[in-house]
Amino acid sequence: MDVDTTVEPPREESPDIQHDGDYMDAEDRERFRRYRKRRPNISSFFVEDKKTSPTASVQREQRAAFILQNTSPEREPSGDGFVTPRVGHVVSHRMSNIGDTVGVYEHSAGLRTVPSLEEGKGRAYPVKLEHGPVVPTTMYRSVKEEQEEFADSSESSFDLFASNWDAVLQGFLSFSDLMRQYEATCRDLAESIREEAAEHHRITEDRLMRQKAQMLHAEAGSWALLWYLFGKGMEEMTFEDPIVYPSTSNQEACEFIMTDQVAQLCLRVVQWLEGLASKELDLEKKQKGWYAGSYMQRLGVWHQTQLAIRKKVDRGTLVQHLDPDAPTRERASLHPEDQKLEEGLLEDIWKLIRAGRLEEAQQLCRSAGQAWRAASLGGCGVIGPSPSVEAWRRNGKDRSLQALELDSGVAHQRRLWKWACFCASEAIAATGGGRYEAAVYAAQAGNVKRMLPICSDWESTCWALVKSWLDVQVDLELARLHPDSTQTQRLNRVPVELDIAAADDNMDVRAGPDRWPEPVLDQQPRDIFGIFQKLNSGDLVHENVHRSCKEQQRLVQMDLMVGDIAHLLDLLRSWILPFQDKSDNVKPYGNPQIIRFGAHMVLVLRSILTGEVKEACREKLWLIGDLILNTYAIFLFTRRREELVGAYASQLSPHLCVELYMHMMDLRQNDSVHVKYKIFRSAMEYLPFAGDASKGCVSDILDRFLKVSREIKRGLESVKMEDYVERQRLISMQKAQAVQWLCFAPPTNLPNSEQLRAELLARAIQHSNILFREFALNSLERTSKIPAGVHVLLSHLAEPLQQPTDILFSLENYNVQEQFEEFQDWKEYFAFDALYRNWLKVQDENQNVPDEVLSSEEKEREFSAAKQALDAALSLLQNLAGCEDGGAFMWLHEESQDVLPVESIELHVTARLVSTSGPNLLPDATICTTLTSAFYSCVEESVSQQRQLVVDVSINSKDGSLVDVCLRCLPIEGDGIGLATHNDGGLLAEIVVVAVKGELPYFQSGVTLDVLRMDARRMNKDGVQGEAYYLAQGLCRRCCLPELILRCMQIRVTLSSAGIDSEDNASFLLTLIASGRDGLYSLFSQLQLQEFLLFEREVTLNSIEATETDA
């Protein structure tokens, strides 16, 4: 449902005035207290005029500009250090040092913090500075513009709440202390915003900031209520407590509240509301130097009335006696000045009673000269009519009360006093006396009818209703335990609703105390739920209270008090999560502070709820709770607060946690290393690396991200060929860029950081080999364009591989030795590839220059590049020729496999059909069918039937210009089962390599398969997949080795034309191909062998010509 969350701005207060304690007479004191003004004194002439001082104006502009510059949400944060505010928040080591470093391999600029702009007020703000030197504030004078968004202290609430939650996760803070910290944080931020609002002059800004302060102030009340309900703990009376025998009415009242669940709830609500009022008084004293009841003038002596009686003035309207009961007895009034002071005194007494400060209210009465009134308020002693265990422990051993009750009966004195207070409140109201005086005595008797007229706010009204209901419950219990002779039949543990029904609406207050608490029973609701019904629709309830019941925090508080957690979660969801209306319009997210509050409320409720309450809302607590937490994590991410996300992501369901980090990593893929490292570090510190099924794991996130990074991107089918090549180059760079997440160094504060670093590097090497195979098959064309993805990949792994590798090679789950050797082989292969393409580039440049213009230096540069490339290739091939089983170049030799019950082997290839003589071939249904038949034609029919070969060719769902080829067959020994004795990838690689080389039978000639993605798997009967690396390695061997040798021959042609080629090179290459041990002859197709022979023929002719020229 839609809830009106509009918060009325608080009334504007005058500037703070320091109370210097100088003497003021009663009239001046009252004027200052009522209207917040004061007579000018000599100290005011030394105060600088802020309106006319140019220096003050400039300082205000500089300060405002400095705040905007350093807290603007559009700026990218350069660090996460912040200064702890004065409320004593626990700032954990994790949250404070995030951003100090971006890992072992790249350092970030140092983080700086600046002192508070209001150090004189004892407050520190989190301030972030960009990289670079600190600029004096005088340079910011022209920064502030009308269109800039104003940033206030509420923005720091995200850091402060996150730091406290982090402290809980680390075990430094209990949940009880956490709720107190959250309350203190909200109060301090609300006060900060109010102070900041006083420094600005625009009405809109002032109103918005005051609304923010009001929201935070109301939220502080919710956290305080949560602490009183769940964090305070259940107090019990022990033998060490001041228990007296025989027991007194106060002791029995305390025992009843302790054992009755509803009474305990009401007591905690009353304590909560009194605590809020007490803190307001303390804040008022802190801001203004005084608060209600803090003055010592004798305002209650009625001096003006005494003078008027002596002068015999206004005999008909003024009282003629000065005893306390005179105004009521004579139905007359005091002197107007005394009446005004009396009303002010009683208002302050009401404030103190409302704040639970009964002793202080009595002391105020004594200091004002009304000791009789102090005695009238203490009928139940200093512990009050509804004592808690804490109050009983402080003041419970009251021997005078025990002696009195031994004489008159237990609870008789209590009933008499309450009945007297009830009569006083009714009599004062009937004679037109002061409202506050009637309310003061009504509060002692539970007379709601006389309290509500002065309760204009929600908290006071709720306090009056709940406290009255609790007092009546205690009185009913005492009446049941110790009934008078006239009450034996009426109050014998009868439910409250029956008592109310039996109560007489026209009860005479002079009936006496023997029938107490019947005079107030008709004012009480039937149960605790009826209290909130009265708040919403009661006749005597103020209209402001009705409106407040619709405010967000009031709804939260009412749900907490009645224990309706399910409805509370539904409310939070309706305020935070977007929903879709009938017009398909999505409602935007709620207020940022409400999102933050909802997320932390969910976290606390998950931890503190127990028993039946938790079971009743378990499903909603986790489903809706996950949605709210996920929304808040996304919100922090959009605010560039990535370092805070991990603390909340760790509380999500595993699949939501993985999806969240996937989303963040994808969107920040092209951001700076510093930003990416913040995401990486938050995951490493708050999530388990692997093995915890109840939480999202770092390994699951990385595996999923690496897998998605290799997927084909949408929208390439409509791209032109020139743009397509560039787009593919960018995609290859993005694939390689994903490995950077594995190259970050784990935080050093983790206990097993070195082990984690080794595991991340092992995963990086393993994934790099997968990408190397794809890049190798995608870069078989002989052009000068260097494959960008390869070199991005190698640049990321350069620094990590320079670290010690002892722990790396001790890992058992990653086949590190084999993977590392394959990585080194690919590294050498692509080093030659780069040299080869560099030679092609130089050659192309020289061919565009006429021979007569081409200089000898340019020719020498071409020959030097060719010689360098050839040497690299021959070195790689010599390693092949000289290797033994288990030696170098592992991707060309046997790969050991685990013996698994393999049911089938599969090879999935996503490729582009490239034509060497024209535009690329766009696939359609006919082409897919023809291509399928061509694949079947690559093997004999008997082999196909024996291995149950299945070929499936389809158009890629994301890019219509690509085809997906899936080949599946049964495994045999050496091909899917046991050791890969045939180092050519088996049957499936043999089929695909024909298409890669452009020699498919019964298909268009000159069309090759340009592989973009390749996955080889082994499947068991349960459908579990396992990697079949030998398939991909064998396919690369069949394609890359012949191409490597043919490139060597191409280089030899150039060198032979200059007479540089050596006969040893020719004999070595011929021997390598013809050697039976290495078996490279079988890797060449017929066309490749013809090309090799043509190159050899051309080299021979060039050598003969060079010899003749020399001769």
Tab-separated table of N, CA, C and O in Angstrom, residues 666-756:
chain	number	residue	atom	x	y	z
A	666	ASP	N	30.837	-7.218	-13.746
A	666	ASP	CA	30.600	-6.935	-15.156
A	666	ASP	C	30.521	-5.437	-15.415
A	666	ASP	O	31.090	-4.941	-16.409
A	667	LEU	N	29.852	-4.693	-14.545
A	667	LEU	CA	29.710	-3.253	-14.754
A	667	LEU	C	31.002	-2.503	-14.461
A	667	LEU	O	31.212	-1.409	-15.003
A	668	ARG	N	31.842	-3.030	-13.619
A	668	ARG	CA	33.111	-2.353	-13.287
A	668	ARG	C	34.298	-2.962	-14.039
A	668	ARG	O	35.441	-2.694	-13.697
A	669	GLN	N	34.021	-3.734	-15.077
A	669	GLN	CA	35.087	-4.414	-15.792
A	669	GLN	C	36.075	-3.432	-16.413
A	669	GLN	O	37.275	-3.699	-16.477
A	670	ASN	N	35.593	-2.290	-16.850
A	670	ASN	CA	36.461	-1.316	-17.517
A	670	ASN	C	36.844	-0.167	-16.612
A	670	ASN	O	37.368	0.844	-17.100
A	671	ASP	N	36.594	-0.287	-15.312
A	671	ASP	CA	36.971	0.768	-14.382
A	671	ASP	C	38.437	0.621	-13.973
A	671	ASP	O	39.148	-0.281	-14.416
A	672	SER	N	38.845	1.516	-13.099
A	672	SER	CA	40.236	1.511	-12.660
A	672	SER	C	40.529	0.287	-11.799
A	672	SER	O	39.621	-0.371	-11.265
A	673	VAL	N	41.816	0.003	-11.659
A	673	VAL	CA	42.245	-1.140	-10.845
A	673	VAL	C	41.823	-0.941	-9.399
A	673	VAL	O	41.451	-1.889	-8.704
A	674	HIS	N	41.858	0.292	-8.934
A	674	HIS	CA	41.496	0.572	-7.542
A	674	HIS	C	40.043	0.197	-7.264
A	674	HIS	O	39.717	-0.420	-6.239
A	675	VAL	N	39.147	0.555	-8.165
A	675	VAL	CA	37.727	0.244	-7.979
A	675	VAL	C	37.507	-1.263	-8.034
A	675	VAL	O	36.761	-1.835	-7.220
A	676	LYS	N	38.128	-1.929	-8.973
A	676	LYS	CA	37.966	-3.373	-9.094
A	676	LYS	C	38.528	-4.096	-7.865
A	676	LYS	O	37.970	-5.103	-7.417
A	677	TYR	N	39.603	-3.579	-7.331
A	677	TYR	CA	40.184	-4.236	-6.162
A	677	TYR	C	39.284	-4.084	-4.939
A	677	TYR	O	39.253	-4.971	-4.077
A	678	LYS	N	38.552	-2.994	-4.847
A	678	LYS	CA	37.620	-2.848	-3.731
A	678	LYS	C	36.561	-3.946	-3.766
A	678	LYS	O	36.188	-4.493	-2.727
A	679	ILE	N	36.068	-4.262	-4.954
A	679	ILE	CA	35.088	-5.339	-5.076
A	679	ILE	C	35.727	-6.673	-4.711
A	679	ILE	O	35.149	-7.487	-3.982
A	680	PHE	N	36.930	-6.908	-5.234
A	680	PHE	CA	37.635	-8.163	-4.953
A	680	PHE	C	37.898	-8.312	-3.465
A	680	PHE	O	37.667	-9.376	-2.874
A	681	ARG	N	38.349	-7.242	-2.832
A	681	ARG	CA	38.695	-7.331	-1.416
A	681	ARG	C	37.462	-7.555	-0.550
A	681	ARG	O	37.512	-8.332	0.426
A	682	SER	N	36.369	-6.892	-0.890
A	682	SER	CA	35.151	-7.093	-0.099
A	682	SER	C	34.690	-8.544	-0.166
A	682	SER	O	34.206	-9.099	0.833
A	683	ALA	N	34.825	-9.177	-1.327
A	683	ALA	CA	34.444	-10.585	-1.444
A	683	ALA	C	35.392	-11.479	-0.660
A	683	ALA	O	34.959	-12.418	0.031
A	684	MET	N	36.682	-11.234	-0.739
A	684	MET	CA	37.653	-12.077	-0.050
A	684	MET	C	37.515	-11.981	1.468
A	684	MET	O	37.738	-12.962	2.183
A	685	GLU	N	37.149	-10.814	1.985
A	685	GLU	CA	37.109	-10.633	3.432
A	685	GLU	C	35.816	-11.135	4.059
A	685	GLU	O	35.811	-11.548	5.222
A	686	TYR	N	34.728	-11.095	3.319
A	686	TYR	CA	33.438	-11.421	3.919
A	686	TYR	C	32.866	-12.754	3.451
A	686	TYR	O	31.934	-13.255	4.076
A	687	LEU	N	33.377	-13.316	2.369
A	687	LEU	CA	32.842	-14.564	1.856
A	687	LEU	C	33.874	-15.679	2.011
A	687	LEU	O	35.080	-15.420	1.913
A	688	PRO	N	33.422	-16.904	2.243
A	688	PRO	CA	34.382	-18.018	2.236
A	688	PRO	C	34.918	-18.235	0.830
A	688	PRO	O	34.228	-17.980	-0.162
A	689	PHE	N	36.133	-18.709	0.741
A	689	PHE	CA	36.713	-18.910	-0.581
A	689	PHE	C	36.052	-20.088	-1.285
A	689	PHE	O	35.798	-20.033	-2.493
A	690	ALA	N	35.776	-21.144	-0.554
A	690	ALA	CA	35.117	-22.319	-1.149
A	690	ALA	C	34.586	-23.189	-0.030
A	690	ALA	O	35.002	-23.089	1.133
A	691	GLY	N	33.611	-24.036	-0.381
A	691	GLY	CA	33.202	-25.109	0.514
A	691	GLY	C	32.030	-24.837	1.423
A	691	GLY	O	31.565	-25.745	2.090
A	692	ASP	N	31.493	-23.597	1.494
A	692	ASP	CA	30.369	-23.304	2.380
A	692	ASP	C	29.100	-23.216	1.542
A	692	ASP	O	28.913	-22.280	0.761
A	693	ALA	N	28.206	-24.200	1.711
A	693	ALA	CA	26.987	-24.232	0.899
A	693	ALA	C	25.955	-23.216	1.345
A	693	ALA	O	25.031	-22.908	0.590
A	694	SER	N	26.084	-22.671	2.559
A	694	SER	CA	25.093	-21.722	3.060
A	694	SER	C	25.364	-20.302	2.605
A	694	SER	O	24.525	-19.424	2.810
A	695	LYS	N	26.517	-20.049	2.034
A	695	LYS	CA	26.876	-18.707	1.593
A	695	LYS	C	27.458	-18.763	0.196
A	695	LYS	O	27.939	-19.807	-0.255
A	696	GLY	N	27.420	-17.627	-0.471
A	696	GLY	CA	28.101	-17.523	-1.738
A	696	GLY	C	29.604	-17.576	-1.548
A	696	GLY	O	30.148	-16.966	-0.618
A	697	CYS	N	30.304	-18.331	-2.376
A	697	CYS	CA	31.745	-18.515	-2.249
A	697	CYS	C	32.464	-17.720	-3.325
A	697	CYS	O	31.945	-17.498	-4.424
A	698	VAL	N	33.682	-17.304	-3.001
A	698	VAL	CA	34.494	-16.573	-3.963
A	698	VAL	C	34.793	-17.437	-5.180
A	698	VAL	O	34.776	-16.952	-6.322
A	699	SER	N	35.057	-18.702	-4.948
A	699	SER	CA	35.361	-19.590	-6.073
A	699	SER	C	34.172	-19.716	-7.015
A	699	SER	O	34.334	-19.738	-8.241
A	700	ASP	N	32.951	-19.795	-6.463
A	700	ASP	CA	31.764	-19.870	-7.310
A	700	ASP	C	31.590	-18.592	-8.125
A	700	ASP	O	31.217	-18.623	-9.296
A	701	ILE	N	31.854	-17.461	-7.497
A	701	ILE	CA	31.724	-16.179	-8.202
A	701	ILE	C	32.722	-16.099	-9.344
A	701	ILE	O	32.383	-15.727	-10.476
A	702	LEU	N	33.974	-16.465	-9.064
A	702	LEU	CA	35.003	-16.383	-10.103
A	702	LEU	C	34.734	-17.371	-11.234
A	702	LEU	O	34.879	-17.022	-12.417
A	703	ASP	N	34.361	-18.603	-10.899
A	703	ASP	CA	34.063	-19.588	-11.943
A	703	ASP	C	32.925	-19.116	-12.836
A	703	ASP	O	32.993	-19.227	-14.064
A	704	ARG	N	31.885	-18.603	-12.214
A	704	ARG	CA	30.741	-18.133	-12.987
A	704	ARG	C	31.107	-16.933	-13.857
A	704	ARG	O	30.711	-16.841	-15.020
A	705	PHE	N	31.882	-16.017	-13.307
A	705	PHE	CA	32.269	-14.830	-14.075
A	705	PHE	C	33.168	-15.192	-15.248
A	705	PHE	O	33.014	-14.660	-16.358
A	706	LEU	N	34.129	-16.077	-15.019
A	706	LEU	CA	35.020	-16.486	-16.104
A	706	LEU	C	34.251	-17.218	-17.195
A	706	LEU	O	34.541	-17.053	-18.392
A	707	LYS	N	33.279	-18.010	-16.786
A	707	LYS	CA	32.473	-18.717	-17.778
A	707	LYS	C	31.660	-17.735	-18.616
A	707	LYS	O	31.597	-17.843	-19.846
A	708	VAL	N	31.036	-16.770	-17.966
A	708	VAL	CA	30.219	-15.790	-18.687
A	708	VAL	C	31.088	-14.899	-19.563
A	708	VAL	O	30.661	-14.470	-20.645
A	709	SER	N	32.311	-14.621	-19.121
A	709	SER	CA	33.182	-13.747	-19.910
A	709	SER	C	33.539	-14.348	-21.262
A	709	SER	O	33.902	-13.618	-22.189
A	710	ARG	N	33.443	-15.672	-21.384
A	710	ARG	CA	33.762	-16.323	-22.653
A	710	ARG	C	32.543	-16.463	-23.563
A	710	ARG	O	32.669	-16.929	-24.695
A	711	GLU	N	31.365	-16.106	-23.065
A	711	GLU	CA	30.169	-16.260	-23.874
A	711	GLU	C	30.139	-15.254	-25.014
A	711	GLU	O	30.736	-14.175	-24.936
A	712	ILE	N	29.415	-15.614	-26.048
A	712	ILE	CA	29.284	-14.749	-27.218
A	712	ILE	C	28.370	-13.580	-26.864
A	712	ILE	O	27.330	-13.747	-26.229
A	713	LYS	N	28.769	-12.387	-27.298
A	713	LYS	CA	27.981	-11.194	-27.031
A	713	LYS	C	26.901	-11.013	-28.100
A	713	LYS	O	27.063	-11.420	-29.249
A	714	ARG	N	25.816	-10.398	-27.707
A	714	ARG	CA	24.712	-10.166	-28.628
A	714	ARG	C	24.985	-8.974	-29.535
A	714	ARG	O	25.774	-8.100	-29.218
A	715	GLY	N	24.271	-8.959	-30.660
A	715	GLY	CA	24.229	-7.777	-31.503
A	715	GLY	C	25.331	-7.634	-32.520
A	715	GLY	O	25.545	-6.544	-33.048
A	716	LEU	N	26.071	-8.709	-32.854
A	716	LEU	CA	27.152	-8.594	-33.830
A	716	LEU	C	26.716	-8.941	-35.240
A	716	LEU	O	27.477	-8.717	-36.191
A	717	GLU	N	25.514	-9.498	-35.405
A	717	GLU	CA	25.134	-9.945	-36.738
A	717	GLU	C	24.905	-8.787	-37.693
A	717	GLU	O	25.024	-8.925	-38.909
A	718	SER	N	24.583	-7.606	-37.155
A	718	SER	CA	24.316	-6.449	-38.012
A	718	SER	C	25.527	-5.557	-38.195
A	718	SER	O	25.423	-4.502	-38.821
A	719	VAL	N	26.670	-5.957	-37.678
A	719	VAL	CA	27.874	-5.136	-37.773
A	719	VAL	C	28.592	-5.420	-39.080
A	719	VAL	O	28.685	-6.568	-39.520
A	720	LYS	N	29.106	-4.367	-39.702
A	720	LYS	CA	29.842	-4.534	-40.946
A	720	LYS	C	31.149	-5.284	-40.706
A	720	LYS	O	31.649	-5.359	-39.593
A	721	MET	N	31.708	-5.790	-41.809
A	721	MET	CA	32.890	-6.637	-41.681
A	721	MET	C	34.057	-5.877	-41.068
A	721	MET	O	34.766	-6.386	-40.202
A	722	GLU	N	34.265	-4.628	-41.491
A	722	GLU	CA	35.391	-3.874	-40.949
A	722	GLU	C	35.213	-3.644	-39.448
A	722	GLU	O	36.143	-3.794	-38.654
A	723	ASP	N	33.987	-3.269	-39.063
A	723	ASP	CA	33.714	-3.064	-37.646
A	723	ASP	C	33.702	-4.377	-36.883
A	723	ASP	O	34.030	-4.419	-35.698
A	724	TYR	N	33.304	-5.444	-37.567
A	724	TYR	CA	33.222	-6.746	-36.910
A	724	TYR	C	34.593	-7.209	-36.444
A	724	TYR	O	34.743	-7.716	-35.328
A	725	VAL	N	35.590	-7.023	-37.266
A	725	VAL	CA	36.940	-7.438	-36.889
A	725	VAL	C	37.414	-6.661	-35.671
A	725	VAL	O	38.002	-7.216	-34.737
A	726	GLU	N	37.127	-5.356	-35.676
A	726	GLU	CA	37.530	-4.549	-34.533
A	726	GLU	C	36.750	-4.949	-33.285
A	726	GLU	O	37.298	-4.984	-32.179
A	727	ARG	N	35.473	-5.254	-33.473
A	727	ARG	CA	34.659	-5.668	-32.338
A	727	ARG	C	35.165	-6.992	-31.770
A	727	ARG	O	35.219	-7.175	-30.546
A	728	GLN	N	35.545	-7.915	-32.637
A	728	GLN	CA	36.078	-9.183	-32.159
A	728	GLN	C	37.390	-8.982	-31.409
A	728	GLN	O	37.675	-9.675	-30.430
A	729	ARG	N	38.163	-8.016	-31.865
A	729	ARG	CA	39.414	-7.720	-31.164
A	729	ARG	C	39.126	-7.203	-29.758
A	729	ARG	O	39.790	-7.591	-28.783
A	730	LEU	N	38.105	-6.349	-29.633
A	730	LEU	CA	37.737	-5.833	-28.325
A	730	LEU	C	37.177	-6.939	-27.434
A	730	LEU	O	37.433	-6.973	-26.221
A	731	ILE	N	36.405	-7.855	-28.033
A	731	ILE	CA	35.859	-8.963	-27.249
A	731	ILE	C	36.966	-9.850	-26.716
A	731	ILE	O	36.938	-10.312	-25.567
A	732	SER	N	37.981	-10.088	-27.547
A	732	SER	CA	39.111	-10.896	-27.068
A	732	SER	C	39.844	-10.199	-25.927
A	732	SER	O	40.304	-10.855	-24.988
A	733	MET	N	39.912	-8.874	-25.988
A	733	MET	CA	40.549	-8.139	-24.889
A	733	MET	C	39.704	-8.232	-23.620
A	733	MET	O	40.247	-8.352	-22.519
A	734	GLN	N	38.378	-8.189	-23.770
A	734	GLN	CA	37.518	-8.328	-22.607
A	734	GLN	C	37.637	-9.723	-21.985
A	734	GLN	O	37.608	-9.869	-20.763
A	735	LYS	N	37.758	-10.741	-22.841
A	735	LYS	CA	37.973	-12.080	-22.300
A	735	LYS	C	39.253	-12.137	-21.473
A	735	LYS	O	39.287	-12.721	-20.378
A	736	ALA	N	40.296	-11.553	-22.000
A	736	ALA	CA	41.568	-11.564	-21.275
A	736	ALA	C	41.506	-10.697	-20.031
A	736	ALA	O	42.142	-10.993	-19.017
A	737	GLN	N	40.724	-9.603	-20.108
A	737	GLN	CA	40.632	-8.698	-18.968
A	737	GLN	C	40.001	-9.378	-17.760
A	737	GLN	O	40.275	-9.013	-16.616
A	738	ALA	N	39.158	-10.376	-18.008
A	738	ALA	CA	38.504	-11.070	-16.896
A	738	ALA	C	39.500	-11.781	-15.993
A	738	ALA	O	39.229	-11.996	-14.809
A	739	VAL	N	40.661	-12.154	-16.524
A	739	VAL	CA	41.659	-12.865	-15.719
A	739	VAL	C	42.259	-11.953	-14.666
A	739	VAL	O	42.817	-12.426	-13.667
A	740	GLN	N	42.118	-10.639	-14.846
A	740	GLN	CA	42.697	-9.710	-13.874
A	740	GLN	C	42.125	-9.917	-12.480
A	740	GLN	O	42.808	-9.687	-11.472
A	741	TRP	N	40.854	-10.355	-12.385
A	741	TRP	CA	40.264	-10.589	-11.070
A	741	TRP	C	40.992	-11.692	-10.309
A	741	TRP	O	40.958	-11.730	-9.076
A	742	LEU	N	41.663	-12.602	-11.052
A	742	LEU	CA	42.408	-13.682	-10.400
A	742	LEU	C	43.827	-13.276	-10.063
A	742	LEU	O	44.539	-14.044	-9.396
A	743	CYS	N	44.243	-12.125	-10.517
A	743	CYS	CA	45.626	-11.697	-10.317
A	743	CYS	C	45.795	-10.747	-9.148
A	743	CYS	O	46.926	-10.335	-8.854
A	744	PHE	N	44.696	-10.368	-8.485
A	744	PHE	CA	44.806	-9.522	-7.314
A	744	PHE	C	45.337	-10.319	-6.135
A	744	PHE	O	45.070	-11.516	-6.006
A	745	ALA	N	46.067	-9.642	-5.290
A	745	ALA	CA	46.589	-10.288	-4.090
A	745	ALA	C	45.557	-10.230	-2.982
A	745	ALA	O	44.975	-9.180	-2.723
A	746	PRO	N	45.264	-11.334	-2.315
A	746	PRO	CA	44.308	-11.305	-1.200
A	746	PRO	C	44.795	-10.390	-0.093
A	746	PRO	O	45.999	-10.146	0.056
A	747	PRO	N	43.895	-9.849	0.704
A	747	PRO	CA	44.306	-8.987	1.824
A	747	PRO	C	45.232	-9.734	2.769
A	747	PRO	O	45.032	-10.906	3.066
A	748	THR	N	46.232	-9.050	3.233
A	748	THR	CA	47.222	-9.684	4.108
A	748	THR	C	46.672	-9.997	5.490
A	748	THR	O	47.295	-10.755	6.237
A	749	ASN	N	45.525	-9.384	5.854
A	749	ASN	CA	44.964	-9.666	7.184
A	749	ASN	C	44.224	-10.988	7.236
A	749	ASN	O	43.776	-11.406	8.300
A	750	LEU	N	44.063	-11.661	6.101
A	750	LEU	CA	43.444	-12.984	6.106
A	750	LEU	C	44.444	-14.013	6.609
A	750	LEU	O	45.640	-13.937	6.301
A	751	PRO	N	43.994	-14.995	7.359
A	751	PRO	CA	44.942	-15.946	7.960
A	751	PRO	C	45.700	-16.795	6.945
A	751	PRO	O	46.814	-17.216	7.201
A	752	ASN	N	45.094	-17.097	5.803
A	752	ASN	CA	45.733	-17.962	4.801
A	752	ASN	C	45.897	-17.228	3.483
A	752	ASN	O	45.568	-17.732	2.418
A	753	SER	N	46.396	-16.014	3.546
A	753	SER	CA	46.473	-15.171	2.350
A	753	SER	C	47.408	-15.762	1.298
A	753	SER	O	47.124	-15.696	0.092
A	754	GLU	N	48.532	-16.350	1.720
A	754	GLU	CA	49.469	-16.911	0.749
A	754	GLU	C	48.873	-18.133	0.054
A	754	GLU	O	49.062	-18.323	-1.154
A	755	GLN	N	48.165	-18.955	0.779
A	755	GLN	CA	47.507	-20.112	0.177
A	755	GLN	C	46.460	-19.653	-0.831
A	755	GLN	O	46.336	-20.222	-1.931
A	756	LEU	N	45.695	-18.641	-0.480
A	756	LEU	CA	44.679	-18.122	-1.396
A	756	LEU	C	45.318	-17.505	-2.630
A	756	LEU	O	44.788	-17.639	-3.745
